Coordinates of C-alpha atoms in Angstrom, one line a residue:
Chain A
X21 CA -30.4 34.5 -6.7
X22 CA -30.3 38.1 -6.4
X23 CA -26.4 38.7 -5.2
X24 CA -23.2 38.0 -7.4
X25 CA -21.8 34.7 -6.4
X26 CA -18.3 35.3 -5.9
X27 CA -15.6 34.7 -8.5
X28 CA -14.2 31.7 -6.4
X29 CA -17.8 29.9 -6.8
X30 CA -17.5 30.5 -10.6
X31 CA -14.3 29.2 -10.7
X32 CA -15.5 25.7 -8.9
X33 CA -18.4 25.7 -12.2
X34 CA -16.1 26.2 -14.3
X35 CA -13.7 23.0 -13.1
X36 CA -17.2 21.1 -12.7
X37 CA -17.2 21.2 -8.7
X38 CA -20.5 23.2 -8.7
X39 CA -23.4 23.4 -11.2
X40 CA -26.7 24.3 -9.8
X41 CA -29.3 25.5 -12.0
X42 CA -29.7 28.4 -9.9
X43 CA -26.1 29.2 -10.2
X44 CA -26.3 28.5 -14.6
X45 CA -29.4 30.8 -14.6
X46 CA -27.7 33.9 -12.7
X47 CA -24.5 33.5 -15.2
X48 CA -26.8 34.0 -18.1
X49 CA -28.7 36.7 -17.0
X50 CA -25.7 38.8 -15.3
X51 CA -23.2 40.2 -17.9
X52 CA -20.5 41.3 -14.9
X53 CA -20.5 37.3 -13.9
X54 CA -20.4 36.5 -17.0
X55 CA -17.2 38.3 -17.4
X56 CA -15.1 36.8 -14.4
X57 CA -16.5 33.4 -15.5
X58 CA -14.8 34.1 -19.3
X59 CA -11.4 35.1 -17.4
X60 CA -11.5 32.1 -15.1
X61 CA -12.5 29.4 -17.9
X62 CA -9.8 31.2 -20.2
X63 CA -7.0 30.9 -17.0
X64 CA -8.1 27.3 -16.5
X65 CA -8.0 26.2 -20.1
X66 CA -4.5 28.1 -20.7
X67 CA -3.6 25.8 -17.6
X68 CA -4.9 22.8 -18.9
X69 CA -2.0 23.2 -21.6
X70 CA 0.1 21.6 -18.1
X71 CA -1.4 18.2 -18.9
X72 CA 0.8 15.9 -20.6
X73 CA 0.0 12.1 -21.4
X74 CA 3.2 10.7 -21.0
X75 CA 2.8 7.4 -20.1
X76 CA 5.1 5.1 -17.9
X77 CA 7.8 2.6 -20.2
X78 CA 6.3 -0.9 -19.9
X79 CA 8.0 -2.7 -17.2
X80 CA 8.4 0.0 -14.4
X81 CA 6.0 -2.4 -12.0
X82 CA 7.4 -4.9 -12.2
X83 CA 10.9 -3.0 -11.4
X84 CA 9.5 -1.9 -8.5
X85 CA 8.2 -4.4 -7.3
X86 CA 11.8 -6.1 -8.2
X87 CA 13.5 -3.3 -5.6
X88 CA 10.8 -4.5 -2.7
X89 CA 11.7 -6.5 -0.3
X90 CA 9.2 -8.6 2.4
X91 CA 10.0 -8.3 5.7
X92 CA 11.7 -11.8 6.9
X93 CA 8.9 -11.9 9.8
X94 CA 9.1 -15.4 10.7
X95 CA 12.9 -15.3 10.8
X96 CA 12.5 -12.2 13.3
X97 CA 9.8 -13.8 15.5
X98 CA 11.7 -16.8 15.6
X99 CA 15.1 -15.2 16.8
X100 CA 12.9 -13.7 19.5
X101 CA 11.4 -16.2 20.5
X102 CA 14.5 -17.8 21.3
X103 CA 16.0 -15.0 22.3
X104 CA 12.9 -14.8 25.5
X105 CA 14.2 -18.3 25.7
X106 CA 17.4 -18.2 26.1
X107 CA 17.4 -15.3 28.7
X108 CA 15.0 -17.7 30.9
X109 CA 17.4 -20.3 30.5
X110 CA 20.3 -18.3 31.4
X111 CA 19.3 -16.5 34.1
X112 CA 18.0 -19.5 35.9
X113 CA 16.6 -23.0 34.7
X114 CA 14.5 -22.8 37.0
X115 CA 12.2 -20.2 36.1
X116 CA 11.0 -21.5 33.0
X117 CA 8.6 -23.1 35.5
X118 CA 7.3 -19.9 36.4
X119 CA 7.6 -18.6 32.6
X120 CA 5.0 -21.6 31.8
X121 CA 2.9 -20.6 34.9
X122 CA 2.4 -17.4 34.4
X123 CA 1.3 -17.4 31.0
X124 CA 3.8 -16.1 29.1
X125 CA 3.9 -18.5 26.6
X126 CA 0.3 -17.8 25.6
X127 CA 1.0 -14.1 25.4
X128 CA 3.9 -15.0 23.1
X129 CA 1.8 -17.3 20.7
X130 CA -0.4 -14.5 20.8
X131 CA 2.6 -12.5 19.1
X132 CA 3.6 -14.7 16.9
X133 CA -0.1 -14.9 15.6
X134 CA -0.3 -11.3 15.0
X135 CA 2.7 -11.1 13.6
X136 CA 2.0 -13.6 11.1
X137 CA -1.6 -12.3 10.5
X138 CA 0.0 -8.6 10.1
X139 CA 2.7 -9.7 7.9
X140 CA 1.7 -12.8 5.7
X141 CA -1.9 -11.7 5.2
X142 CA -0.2 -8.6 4.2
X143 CA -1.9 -6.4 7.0
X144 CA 1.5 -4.8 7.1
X145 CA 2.1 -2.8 10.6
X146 CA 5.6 -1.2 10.3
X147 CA 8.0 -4.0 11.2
X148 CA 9.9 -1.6 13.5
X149 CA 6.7 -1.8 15.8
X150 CA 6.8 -5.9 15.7
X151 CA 10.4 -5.6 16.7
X152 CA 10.0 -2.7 19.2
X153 CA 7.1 -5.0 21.0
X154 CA 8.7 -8.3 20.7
X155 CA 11.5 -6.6 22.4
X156 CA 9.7 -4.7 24.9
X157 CA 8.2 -8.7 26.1
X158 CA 11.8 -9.6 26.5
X159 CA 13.0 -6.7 28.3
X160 CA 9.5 -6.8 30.4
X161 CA 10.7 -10.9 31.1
X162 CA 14.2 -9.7 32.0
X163 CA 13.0 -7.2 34.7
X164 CA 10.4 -9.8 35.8
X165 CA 12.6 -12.5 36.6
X166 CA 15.3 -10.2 37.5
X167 CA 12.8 -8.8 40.3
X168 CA 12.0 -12.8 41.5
X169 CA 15.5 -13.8 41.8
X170 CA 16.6 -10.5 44.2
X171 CA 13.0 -11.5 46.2
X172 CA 14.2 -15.1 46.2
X173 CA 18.0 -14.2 47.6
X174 CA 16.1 -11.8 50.0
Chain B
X170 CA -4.9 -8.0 0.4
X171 CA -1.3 -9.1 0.3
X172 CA 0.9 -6.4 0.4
X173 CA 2.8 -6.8 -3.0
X174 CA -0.8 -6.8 -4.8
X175 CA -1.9 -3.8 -2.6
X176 CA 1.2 -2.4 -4.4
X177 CA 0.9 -3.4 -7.6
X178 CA -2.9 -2.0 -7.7
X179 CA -1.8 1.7 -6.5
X180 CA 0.7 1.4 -9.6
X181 CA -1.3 0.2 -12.0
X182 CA -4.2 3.0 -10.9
X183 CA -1.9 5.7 -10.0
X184 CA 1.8 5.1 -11.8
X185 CA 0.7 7.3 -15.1
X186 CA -0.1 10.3 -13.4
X187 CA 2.7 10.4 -10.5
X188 CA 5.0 9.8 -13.1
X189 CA 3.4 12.9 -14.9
X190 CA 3.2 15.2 -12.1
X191 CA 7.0 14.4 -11.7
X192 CA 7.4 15.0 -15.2
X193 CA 6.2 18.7 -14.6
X194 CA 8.3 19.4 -11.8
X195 CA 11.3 17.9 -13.1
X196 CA 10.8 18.1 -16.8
X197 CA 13.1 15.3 -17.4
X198 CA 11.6 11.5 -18.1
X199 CA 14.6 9.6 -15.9
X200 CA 14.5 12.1 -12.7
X201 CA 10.6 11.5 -13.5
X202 CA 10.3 8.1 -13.2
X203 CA 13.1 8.1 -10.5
X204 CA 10.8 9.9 -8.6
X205 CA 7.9 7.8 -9.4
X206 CA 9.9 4.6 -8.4
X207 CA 10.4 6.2 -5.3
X208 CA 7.1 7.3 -4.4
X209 CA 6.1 3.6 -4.6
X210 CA 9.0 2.5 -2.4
X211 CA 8.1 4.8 0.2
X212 CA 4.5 3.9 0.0
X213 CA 5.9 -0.1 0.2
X214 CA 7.7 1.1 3.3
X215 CA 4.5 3.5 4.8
X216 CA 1.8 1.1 4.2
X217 CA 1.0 1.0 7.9
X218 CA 0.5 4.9 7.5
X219 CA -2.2 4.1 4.9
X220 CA -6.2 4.0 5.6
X221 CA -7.3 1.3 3.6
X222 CA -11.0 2.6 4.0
X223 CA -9.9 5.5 1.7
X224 CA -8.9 5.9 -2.0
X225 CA -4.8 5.5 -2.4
X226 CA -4.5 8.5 -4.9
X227 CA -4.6 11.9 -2.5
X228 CA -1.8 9.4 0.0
X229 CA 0.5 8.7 -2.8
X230 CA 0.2 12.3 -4.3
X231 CA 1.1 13.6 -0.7
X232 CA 4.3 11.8 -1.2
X233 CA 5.0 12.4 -4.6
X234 CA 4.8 16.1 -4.1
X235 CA 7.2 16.1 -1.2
X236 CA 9.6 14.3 -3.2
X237 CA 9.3 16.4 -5.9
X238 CA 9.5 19.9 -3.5
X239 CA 13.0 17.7 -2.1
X240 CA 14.2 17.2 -6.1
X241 CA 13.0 21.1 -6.6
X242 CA 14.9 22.1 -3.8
X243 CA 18.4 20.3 -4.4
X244 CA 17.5 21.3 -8.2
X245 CA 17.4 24.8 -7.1
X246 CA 21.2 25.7 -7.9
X247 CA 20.7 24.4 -11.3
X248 CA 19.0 25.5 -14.5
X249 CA 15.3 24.2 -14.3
X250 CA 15.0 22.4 -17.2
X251 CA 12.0 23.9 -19.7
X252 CA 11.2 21.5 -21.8
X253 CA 10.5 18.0 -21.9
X254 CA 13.7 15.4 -22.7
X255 CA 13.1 12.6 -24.7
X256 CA 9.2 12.3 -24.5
X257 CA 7.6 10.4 -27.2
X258 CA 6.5 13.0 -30.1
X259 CA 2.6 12.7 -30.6
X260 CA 1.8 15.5 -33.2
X261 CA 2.6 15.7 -37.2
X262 CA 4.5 17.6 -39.3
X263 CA 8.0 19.8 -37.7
X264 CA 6.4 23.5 -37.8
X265 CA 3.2 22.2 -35.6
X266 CA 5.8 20.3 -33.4
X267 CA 8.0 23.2 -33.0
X268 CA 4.9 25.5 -32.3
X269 CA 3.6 23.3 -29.8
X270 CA 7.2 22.8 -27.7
X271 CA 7.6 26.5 -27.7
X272 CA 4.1 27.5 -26.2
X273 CA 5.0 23.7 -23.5
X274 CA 8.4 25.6 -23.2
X275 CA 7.0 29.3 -21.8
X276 CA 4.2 27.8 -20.2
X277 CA 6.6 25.6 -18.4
X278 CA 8.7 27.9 -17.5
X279 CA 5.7 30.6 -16.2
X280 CA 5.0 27.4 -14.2
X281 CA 8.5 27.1 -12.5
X282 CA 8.4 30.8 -11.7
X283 CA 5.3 31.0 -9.4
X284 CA 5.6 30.4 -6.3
X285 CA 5.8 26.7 -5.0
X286 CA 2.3 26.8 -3.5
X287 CA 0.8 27.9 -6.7
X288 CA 2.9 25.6 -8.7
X289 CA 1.7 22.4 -6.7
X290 CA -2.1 23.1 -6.9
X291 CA -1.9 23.9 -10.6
X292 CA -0.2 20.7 -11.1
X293 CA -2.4 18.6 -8.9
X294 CA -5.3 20.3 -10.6
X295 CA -4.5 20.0 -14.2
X296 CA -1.7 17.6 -14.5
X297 CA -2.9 14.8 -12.3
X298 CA -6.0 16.0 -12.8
X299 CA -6.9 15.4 -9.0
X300 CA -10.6 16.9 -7.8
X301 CA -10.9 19.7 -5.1
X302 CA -11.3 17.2 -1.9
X303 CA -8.7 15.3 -3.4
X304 CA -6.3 18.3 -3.9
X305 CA -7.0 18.9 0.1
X306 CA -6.0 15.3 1.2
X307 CA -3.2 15.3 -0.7
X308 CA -1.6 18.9 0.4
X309 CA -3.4 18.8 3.7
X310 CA -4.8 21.9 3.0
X311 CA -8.2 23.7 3.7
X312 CA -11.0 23.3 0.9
X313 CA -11.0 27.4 0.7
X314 CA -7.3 27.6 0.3
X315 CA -7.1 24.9 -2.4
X316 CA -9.9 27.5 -4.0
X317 CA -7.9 30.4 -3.2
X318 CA -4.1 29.5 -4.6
X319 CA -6.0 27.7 -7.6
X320 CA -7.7 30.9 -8.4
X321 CA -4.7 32.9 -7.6
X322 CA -2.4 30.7 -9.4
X323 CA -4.2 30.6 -12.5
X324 CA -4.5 34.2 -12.9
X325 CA -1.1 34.7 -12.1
X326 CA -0.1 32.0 -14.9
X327 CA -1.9 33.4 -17.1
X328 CA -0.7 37.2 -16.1
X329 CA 2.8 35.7 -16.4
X330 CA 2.5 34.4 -20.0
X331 CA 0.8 37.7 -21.2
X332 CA 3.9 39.4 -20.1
X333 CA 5.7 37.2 -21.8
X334 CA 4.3 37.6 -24.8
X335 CA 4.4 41.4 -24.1
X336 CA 8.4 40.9 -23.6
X337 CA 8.9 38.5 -26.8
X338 CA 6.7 41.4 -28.7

C-alpha cells in the first residue's frame, strides 16, 4: 500500500469495521497515519464515555405487553360478513340467488381465511387494510346488485 | 410467530438499549422508559411495516430516535437536563462518584450541544452500540455519511470538551 488510506478508513479500524493486514502493516510503518489514527481512537474512546448500562426495572414487558391490545378480528369479519348479508337481503331477497351464483361466498370464505391466518397466526397485516378490503367487497356488492336491479327494471 | 411473542422477543433483545439511547437524549429514567414503552407500542401497531427476514434492532432504533428527536423537540423550551436522575449508583466511594458525574455531566452536555445529526450517530454508535450497516438502516442514511457525521461528530465532541476544559481553566 503505497498511498495514505484516508482518515475515514482509519476511523472504521479503529471501531473494528476494517482490519486488513495490509491496512495494520501501512499504520505501523507510516508515522502521519499513525497520528490521525491516535486522534480518532482518542475521539472514539472519549465518546465511548456516552455508554451507560442502565438497565430496564424488572416488569416493563410485561407492562407493555399489559397496554397491547389484539385486534378483535373475528368480531370484525363477523360484523362484515353480515353486514354483505344484510345489504343482499335488503336490497332484494332475491339476489342472494345470484350472490351464491356468482361466487361470492367463496371469495368471502376466502377473506375470512386470511383474515384469520393474518391475524391469529399472528401474520399481522394492519387491521385498517382487513377493514378497508372487507369494506371495499361490500361496497363492490352494493354497486353490483345496484347495477342488476336498474338492468332488471330496464 | 404470534404477534405478542414477536413482541416480547424485540423487548427482551432490544428493551436495554432503546431504553438507554432514550436515556441519553432525555437524561431522565421516567421520560426514558416512557419512551421505550412507546417505541414498543408503535412497533405493536407497525408490525405490518416490519421485514421479518431482517434483524428487528435497526427498525425499532428508527423509531426510537424519532421519538426521541419529537421529546427533543417539545423539550426544546426547557432546560436539557445534564445529568442522569435517579440511576442506580455503580462506583465506590463519594469523591470517585462525584468525579465520574461531573466528567457524565460535561460530556452530556457537549453531547446536547452538537448538532442533532451528530448527536444521533454518536449515540447509535456508542450508546446502543449499533454497527455501521446497522447505523444506516436505522437513520436511513448512506454508509459514507454515517462515516462522515461519525467522524465529524467525534472530533467535534471531543473539540467541544477541550474548550471546556479551556473555559473551566
Amino acid at each position: 500500500m503505497h498511498r495514505c488510506p484516508d482518515p475515514l478508513t482509519w476511523q472504521a479500524v479503529v471501531d473494528g469495521e476494517e482490519g486488513g493486514a495490509q491496512l495494520l502493516e501501512h499504520l505501523d510503518r507510516c508515522a502521519a497515519c499513525k497520528a490521525i489514527y491516535g486522534e480518532i481512537a482518542e475521539a472514539a474512546g472519549i465518546a465511548d464515555g456516552l455508554f451507560t448500562g442502565a438497565a430496564l426495572r424488572p416488569g416493563f414487558a410485561a407492562a407493555v405487553l399489559a397496554r397491547v391490545k389484539p385486534f378483535p378480528a373475528g368480531l370484525v369479519a363477523a360484523a362484515l360478513f353480515a353486514l354483505v348479508a344484510v345489504s343482499a337481503l335488503l336490497l332484494d331477497p332475491h339476489y342472494w340467488h345470484w350472490w351464491l351464483t356468482v361466487g361470492m361466498t367463496r371469495h368471502c370464505g376466502r377473506l375470512l381465511d386470511a383474515l384469520i391466518e393474518i391475524v391469529f397466526l399472528g401474520r399481522s397485516l394492519g387491521p385498517a387494510w382487513l377493514i378497508g378490503a372487507a369494506a371495499l367487497l361490500v361496497a363492490l356488492e352494493l354497486v353490483l346488485l345496484h347495477k342488476l336491479k336498474t338492468v332488471e327494471e330496464c | 410467530m404470534a404477534v405478542r411473542e414477536l413482541l416480547q422477543k424485540m423487548m427482551e433483545e432490544y428493551g436495554d438499549k432503546i431504553y438507554r439511547l432514550a436515556l441519553r437524549y432525555t437524561g431522565d429514567v421516567f421520560q426514558a422508559e416512557d419512551i421505550a414503552q412507546e417505541t414498543f407500542l408503535r412497533a405493536y401497531s407497525r408490525l405490518h411495516t416490519y421485514d421479518r427476514s431482517r434483524p428487528a434492532g435497526p427498525w425499532l432504533f428508527r423509531i426510537a430516535v424519532n421519538l426521541c428527536r419529537n421529546w427533543s423537540r417539545r423539550a426544546g423550551a426547557r432546560e436539557m437536563p445534564m445529568e442522569i436522575k435517579d440511576e442506580p449508583e455503580v462506583e465506590p466511594g463519594p469523591e470517585h462518584r462525584y468525579l465520574q458525574r461531573e466528567r457524565e455531566r460535561e460530556l452530556l452536555q457537549a453531547l446536547h450541544k452538537l448538532p442533532e445529526i451528530y448527536r444521533d450517530v454518536l449515540i447509535l454508535k456508542h450508546v446502543a452500540e449499533l454497527n455501521y450497516n446497522e447505523i444506516c438502516a436505522a437513520l436511513g442514511w448512506e454508509l459514507s455519511l454515517v462515516k462522515n457525521r461519525l467522524y465529524r461528530g467525534r472530533m467535534m465532541l471531543r473539540e467541544a470538551l477541550r474548550k471546556g476544559e479551556i473555559a473551566d481553566a
